[in-house]
Amino acid sequence: MKRIVILISGRGSNMESMMTTAAAERWSAQIAAVISNKPDAAGLGIARDAGIPTAVVNHRDYLDRMQFDAALAAAIDQYQPDLVVLAGFMRILTENFVNHFAGRLINIHPSLLPSFTGLDTHQRAIDAGVKFHGATVHFVTSELDHGPIIAQAVVPVHENDDAEALAARVLEKEHQIYPRAVRDLLEGRLVLKGGRVVSTEVH
Ligand code: GAR
């Protein structure tokens, strides 16, 4: 059985949608653990209630990024995951960490990458006057919010949107594309080839 480790920092709604979809679709893969860098992350309670092992690796307990990332990698390695899923995990990761999990580390970002990397994506999309916004699932590389794109979803930006309304519209799509992307990767329907993600299905 394939194994997934999910990393969170907060609410955990993407983690929850992964859990719910995995159960509803009877995935043969297992969410082996949920790990947070924040002890008070609300998502930890949701995972615990579902009987999923949880762990906290608090970045405040470490002197620098290298030490934190080494401890985090060790915590993840215990579960020998096929896929490490960042779901609202709000830490910049070192090159060592990213290389250690190369090809197994994925993230969801609330914009249509390569537009709006970084924080505050919804307000920046509104300020830029774009007519479409969305979310991107991508492999993680050492360049922040870059890396081969696995899936994207598009939403319209309405003239009266504020960041909160737009975020909610995007989040609904995140909850759809992230579980689908994970399943497609685990089942080999999508593969990384020459730095791009391609479908293995016959067209
Ligand atoms: C999601 O919108 C996710 O795309 C974003 O944080 C939110 C987490 O929500 N991630 C990033 O901004 C990563 N740079 P959740 O905890 O409810 O899944």
mmCIF file of C-alpha atoms and ligand atoms in Angstrom:
data_model
loop_
_atom_site.group_PDB
_atom_site.id
_atom_site.type_symbol
_atom_site.label_atom_id
_atom_site.label_comp_id
_atom_site.label_asym_id
_atom_site.label_seq_id
_atom_site.Cartn_x
_atom_site.Cartn_y
_atom_site.Cartn_z
ATOM 1 C CA MET A 1 0.000 0.000 0.000
ATOM 2 C CA LYS A 2 1.305 3.464 -0.961
ATOM 3 C CA ARG A 3 1.911 5.869 1.886
ATOM 4 C CA ILE A 4 1.248 9.619 2.119
ATOM 5 C CA VAL A 5 2.531 12.050 4.734
ATOM 6 C CA ILE A 6 0.727 15.407 4.893
ATOM 7 C CA LEU A 7 2.391 18.546 6.274
ATOM 8 C CA ILE A 8 0.210 21.373 7.602
ATOM 9 C CA SER A 9 0.586 24.652 9.479
ATOM 10 C CA GLY A 10 -3.012 25.622 10.196
ATOM 11 C CA ARG A 11 -6.632 24.969 9.390
ATOM 12 C CA GLY A 12 -6.036 21.828 7.359
ATOM 13 C CA SER A 13 -8.999 21.991 5.010
ATOM 14 C CA ASN A 14 -6.953 20.581 2.113
ATOM 15 C CA MET A 15 -5.761 17.786 4.396
ATOM 16 C CA GLU A 16 -9.357 17.104 5.367
ATOM 17 C CA SER A 17 -10.511 16.989 1.749
ATOM 18 C CA MET A 18 -7.697 14.504 1.049
ATOM 19 C CA MET A 19 -8.846 12.318 3.965
ATOM 20 C CA THR A 20 -12.500 12.487 2.952
ATOM 21 C CA THR A 21 -11.812 11.756 -0.708
ATOM 22 C CA ALA A 22 -9.451 8.893 0.125
ATOM 23 C CA ALA A 23 -12.150 7.311 2.293
ATOM 24 C CA ALA A 24 -15.004 7.950 -0.160
ATOM 25 C CA GLU A 25 -13.068 6.590 -3.125
ATOM 26 C CA ARG A 26 -11.539 3.760 -1.080
ATOM 27 C CA TRP A 27 -7.983 4.587 -2.089
ATOM 28 C CA SER A 28 -5.568 1.750 -1.680
ATOM 29 C CA ALA A 29 -3.136 4.431 -0.425
ATOM 30 C CA GLN A 30 -2.920 5.327 3.234
ATOM 31 C CA ILE A 31 -2.437 8.701 4.944
ATOM 32 C CA ALA A 32 0.337 7.483 7.224
ATOM 33 C CA ALA A 33 0.764 10.671 9.251
ATOM 34 C CA VAL A 34 0.012 14.375 9.508
ATOM 35 C CA ILE A 35 2.896 16.549 10.709
ATOM 36 C CA SER A 36 2.704 20.223 11.682
ATOM 37 C CA ASN A 37 5.327 22.841 12.466
ATOM 38 C CA LYS A 38 2.751 24.538 14.698
ATOM 39 C CA PRO A 39 1.536 22.784 17.854
ATOM 40 C CA ASP A 40 -1.798 24.645 17.745
ATOM 41 C CA ALA A 41 -2.635 23.891 14.093
ATOM 42 C CA ALA A 42 -6.380 23.194 13.973
ATOM 43 C CA GLY A 43 -5.845 20.456 11.386
ATOM 44 C CA LEU A 44 -4.010 18.302 13.942
ATOM 45 C CA GLY A 45 -7.256 17.789 15.862
ATOM 46 C CA ILE A 46 -9.102 16.794 12.688
ATOM 47 C CA ALA A 47 -6.427 14.210 11.863
ATOM 48 C CA ARG A 48 -6.356 12.868 15.420
ATOM 49 C CA ASP A 49 -10.149 12.503 15.452
ATOM 50 C CA ALA A 50 -9.862 10.451 12.264
ATOM 51 C CA GLY A 51 -7.296 8.164 13.917
ATOM 52 C CA ILE A 52 -4.362 9.358 11.819
ATOM 53 C CA PRO A 53 -0.999 9.536 13.639
ATOM 54 C CA THR A 54 0.123 13.140 14.149
ATOM 55 C CA ALA A 55 3.416 14.760 15.087
ATOM 56 C CA VAL A 56 4.671 18.270 15.732
ATOM 57 C CA VAL A 57 8.108 19.467 14.701
ATOM 58 C CA ASN A 58 8.068 23.025 16.006
ATOM 59 C CA HIS A 59 10.352 25.314 14.007
ATOM 60 C CA ARG A 60 10.799 27.464 17.118
ATOM 61 C CA ASP A 61 12.682 24.608 18.788
ATOM 62 C CA TYR A 62 15.515 24.781 16.247
ATOM 63 C CA LEU A 63 18.332 27.247 15.817
ATOM 64 C CA ASP A 64 18.086 27.555 12.070
ATOM 65 C CA ARG A 65 16.340 26.328 8.949
ATOM 66 C CA MET A 66 18.886 23.553 8.331
ATOM 67 C CA GLN A 67 18.339 21.999 11.769
ATOM 68 C CA PHE A 68 14.566 22.317 11.575
ATOM 69 C CA ASP A 69 14.466 20.766 8.112
ATOM 70 C CA ALA A 70 16.717 17.890 9.219
ATOM 71 C CA ALA A 71 14.405 17.121 12.157
ATOM 72 C CA LEU A 72 11.359 17.412 9.922
ATOM 73 C CA ALA A 73 12.886 15.086 7.314
ATOM 74 C CA ALA A 74 13.690 12.532 10.037
ATOM 75 C CA ALA A 75 10.101 12.673 11.332
ATOM 76 C CA ILE A 76 8.746 12.154 7.810
ATOM 77 C CA ASP A 77 11.216 9.364 6.966
ATOM 78 C CA GLN A 78 9.863 7.256 9.833
ATOM 79 C CA TYR A 79 6.751 6.744 7.730
ATOM 80 C CA GLN A 80 8.615 5.963 4.482
ATOM 81 C CA PRO A 81 6.148 7.893 2.335
ATOM 82 C CA ASP A 82 5.738 7.567 -1.409
ATOM 83 C CA LEU A 83 4.420 11.121 -1.449
ATOM 84 C CA VAL A 84 4.897 14.092 0.905
ATOM 85 C CA VAL A 85 1.956 16.456 0.524
ATOM 86 C CA LEU A 86 2.291 20.093 1.633
ATOM 87 C CA ALA A 87 -1.180 21.344 2.514
ATOM 88 C CA GLY A 88 -0.970 24.901 3.780
ATOM 89 C CA PHE A 89 2.523 24.243 5.138
ATOM 90 C CA MET A 90 3.875 27.762 5.534
ATOM 91 C CA ARG A 91 7.628 27.227 5.794
ATOM 92 C CA ILE A 92 10.313 27.830 3.196
ATOM 93 C CA LEU A 93 12.233 24.577 2.790
ATOM 94 C CA THR A 94 15.999 24.215 2.350
ATOM 95 C CA GLU A 95 17.596 22.767 -0.746
ATOM 96 C CA ASN A 96 18.764 19.755 1.294
ATOM 97 C CA PHE A 97 15.198 18.971 2.331
ATOM 98 C CA VAL A 98 13.827 19.432 -1.176
ATOM 99 C CA ASN A 99 16.561 17.245 -2.678
ATOM 100 C CA HIS A 100 15.983 14.526 -0.072
ATOM 101 C CA PHE A 101 12.349 14.239 -1.168
ATOM 102 C CA ALA A 102 12.903 15.033 -4.855
ATOM 103 C CA GLY A 103 10.068 13.705 -7.007
ATOM 104 C CA ARG A 104 7.996 12.861 -3.922
ATOM 105 C CA LEU A 105 7.275 16.362 -2.589
ATOM 106 C CA ILE A 106 4.231 18.296 -3.803
ATOM 107 C CA ASN A 107 2.483 21.522 -2.833
ATOM 108 C CA ILE A 108 -0.716 23.408 -3.511
ATOM 109 C CA HIS A 109 -0.434 27.131 -4.083
ATOM 110 C CA PRO A 110 -3.396 29.530 -4.229
ATOM 111 C CA SER A 111 -2.689 31.122 -7.619
ATOM 112 C CA LEU A 112 -2.216 30.183 -11.242
ATOM 113 C CA LEU A 113 1.564 29.754 -11.158
ATOM 114 C CA PRO A 114 3.865 31.160 -12.352
ATOM 115 C CA SER A 115 1.750 34.222 -11.492
ATOM 116 C CA PHE A 116 1.599 35.391 -7.878
ATOM 117 C CA THR A 117 4.204 33.292 -6.109
ATOM 118 C CA GLY A 118 4.558 33.994 -2.380
ATOM 119 C CA LEU A 119 1.945 35.327 0.025
ATOM 120 C CA ASP A 120 -1.261 37.343 -0.199
ATOM 121 C CA THR A 121 -2.077 35.926 -3.624
ATOM 122 C CA HIS A 122 -5.780 36.754 -3.688
ATOM 123 C CA GLN A 123 -5.416 40.461 -2.891
ATOM 124 C CA ARG A 124 -2.555 40.711 -5.368
ATOM 125 C CA ALA A 125 -4.694 39.090 -8.070
ATOM 126 C CA ILE A 126 -7.493 41.599 -7.393
ATOM 127 C CA ASP A 127 -5.039 44.519 -7.396
ATOM 128 C CA ALA A 128 -3.555 43.332 -10.691
ATOM 129 C CA GLY A 129 -7.037 43.286 -12.232
ATOM 130 C CA VAL A 130 -6.738 39.752 -13.580
ATOM 131 C CA LYS A 131 -10.007 38.272 -14.798
ATOM 132 C CA PHE A 132 -9.085 34.702 -13.868
ATOM 133 C CA HIS A 133 -7.323 33.321 -10.815
ATOM 134 C CA GLY A 134 -6.999 29.834 -9.373
ATOM 135 C CA ALA A 135 -4.823 27.227 -7.734
ATOM 136 C CA THR A 136 -1.850 25.104 -8.751
ATOM 137 C CA VAL A 137 -0.584 21.720 -7.585
ATOM 138 C CA HIS A 138 3.125 21.376 -8.332
ATOM 139 C CA PHE A 139 6.247 19.423 -7.488
ATOM 140 C CA VAL A 140 8.434 21.329 -5.047
ATOM 141 C CA THR A 141 11.868 22.436 -6.165
ATOM 142 C CA SER A 142 14.310 24.650 -4.306
ATOM 143 C CA GLU A 143 12.899 27.731 -6.039
ATOM 144 C CA LEU A 144 9.885 28.964 -4.032
ATOM 145 C CA ASP A 145 6.500 28.217 -5.657
ATOM 146 C CA HIS A 146 8.112 26.902 -8.813
ATOM 147 C CA GLY A 147 8.499 23.326 -9.990
ATOM 148 C CA PRO A 148 6.688 21.158 -12.511
ATOM 149 C CA ILE A 149 2.936 21.816 -12.592
ATOM 150 C CA ILE A 150 0.741 18.799 -11.882
ATOM 151 C CA ALA A 151 -2.746 20.343 -11.967
ATOM 152 C CA GLN A 152 -4.452 23.721 -12.070
ATOM 153 C CA ALA A 153 -7.966 25.012 -11.584
ATOM 154 C CA VAL A 154 -9.286 28.350 -12.794
ATOM 155 C CA VAL A 155 -11.933 30.585 -11.225
ATOM 156 C CA PRO A 156 -13.325 33.911 -12.485
ATOM 157 C CA VAL A 157 -12.530 37.101 -10.581
ATOM 158 C CA HIS A 158 -15.692 39.143 -10.101
ATOM 159 C CA GLU A 159 -15.640 42.945 -10.012
ATOM 160 C CA ASN A 160 -16.992 43.127 -6.468
ATOM 161 C CA ASP A 161 -14.696 40.399 -5.053
ATOM 162 C CA ASP A 162 -12.668 41.042 -1.949
ATOM 163 C CA ALA A 163 -9.745 38.765 -1.056
ATOM 164 C CA GLU A 164 -11.908 36.680 1.248
ATOM 165 C CA ALA A 165 -14.580 35.972 -1.371
ATOM 166 C CA LEU A 166 -11.965 35.129 -3.974
ATOM 167 C CA ALA A 167 -10.057 32.885 -1.538
ATOM 168 C CA ALA A 168 -13.235 30.928 -0.804
ATOM 169 C CA ARG A 169 -13.885 30.400 -4.524
ATOM 170 C CA VAL A 170 -10.324 29.208 -5.045
ATOM 171 C CA LEU A 171 -10.335 26.970 -1.949
ATOM 172 C CA GLU A 172 -13.356 25.066 -3.213
ATOM 173 C CA LYS A 173 -11.337 24.217 -6.333
ATOM 174 C CA GLU A 174 -8.255 23.337 -4.267
ATOM 175 C CA HIS A 175 -10.310 20.714 -2.458
ATOM 176 C CA GLN A 176 -11.154 19.129 -5.813
ATOM 177 C CA ILE A 177 -7.820 19.219 -7.625
ATOM 178 C CA TYR A 178 -5.461 18.259 -4.816
ATOM 179 C CA PRO A 179 -6.911 14.808 -4.006
ATOM 180 C CA ARG A 180 -7.279 14.109 -7.738
ATOM 181 C CA ALA A 181 -3.649 15.044 -8.377
ATOM 182 C CA VAL A 182 -2.429 12.855 -5.521
ATOM 183 C CA ARG A 183 -4.417 9.906 -6.788
ATOM 184 C CA ASP A 184 -3.198 10.383 -10.370
ATOM 185 C CA LEU A 185 0.412 10.438 -9.162
ATOM 186 C CA LEU A 186 0.049 7.439 -6.860
ATOM 187 C CA GLU A 187 -1.670 5.414 -9.551
ATOM 188 C CA GLY A 188 0.907 6.420 -12.169
ATOM 189 C CA ARG A 189 -1.514 8.273 -14.443
ATOM 190 C CA LEU A 190 0.719 11.331 -14.177
ATOM 191 C CA VAL A 191 4.503 11.121 -14.218
ATOM 192 C CA LEU A 192 7.409 13.523 -14.133
ATOM 193 C CA LYS A 193 9.264 13.389 -17.433
ATOM 194 C CA GLY A 194 11.978 15.783 -18.583
ATOM 195 C CA GLY A 195 11.014 18.369 -15.984
ATOM 196 C CA ARG A 196 7.316 18.350 -16.925
ATOM 197 C CA VAL A 197 4.359 16.373 -15.688
ATOM 198 C CA VAL A 198 2.750 14.267 -18.396
ATOM 199 C CA SER A 199 -0.178 11.873 -18.626
ATOM 200 C CA THR A 200 0.537 8.193 -19.202
ATOM 201 C CA GLU A 201 -2.951 7.574 -20.578
ATOM 202 C CA VAL A 202 -3.176 6.694 -24.255
ATOM 203 C CA HIS A 203 -4.862 9.509 -26.213
HETATM 204 C C1 GAR B 1 -4.590 27.016 1.029
HETATM 205 O O1 GAR B 1 -5.311 28.004 0.349
HETATM 206 C C2 GAR B 1 -3.282 26.735 0.338
HETATM 207 O O2 GAR B 1 -3.364 26.831 -1.056
HETATM 208 C C3 GAR B 1 -2.407 27.826 0.902
HETATM 209 O O3 GAR B 1 -2.765 27.919 2.242
HETATM 210 C C4 GAR B 1 -4.133 27.531 2.403
HETATM 211 C C5 GAR B 1 -4.176 26.448 3.453
HETATM 212 O O4 GAR B 1 -5.490 26.144 3.787
HETATM 213 N N1 GAR B 1 -1.021 27.504 0.745
HETATM 214 C C6 GAR B 1 -0.077 28.417 0.567
HETATM 215 O O5 GAR B 1 -0.287 29.614 0.545
HETATM 216 C C7 GAR B 1 1.324 27.860 0.403
HETATM 217 N N2 GAR B 1 2.233 28.864 0.021
HETATM 218 P P1 GAR B 1 -5.830 24.794 4.547
HETATM 219 O O6 GAR B 1 -4.913 24.739 5.772
HETATM 220 O O7 GAR B 1 -7.249 24.955 4.944
HETATM 221 O O8 GAR B 1 -5.585 23.648 3.611
#
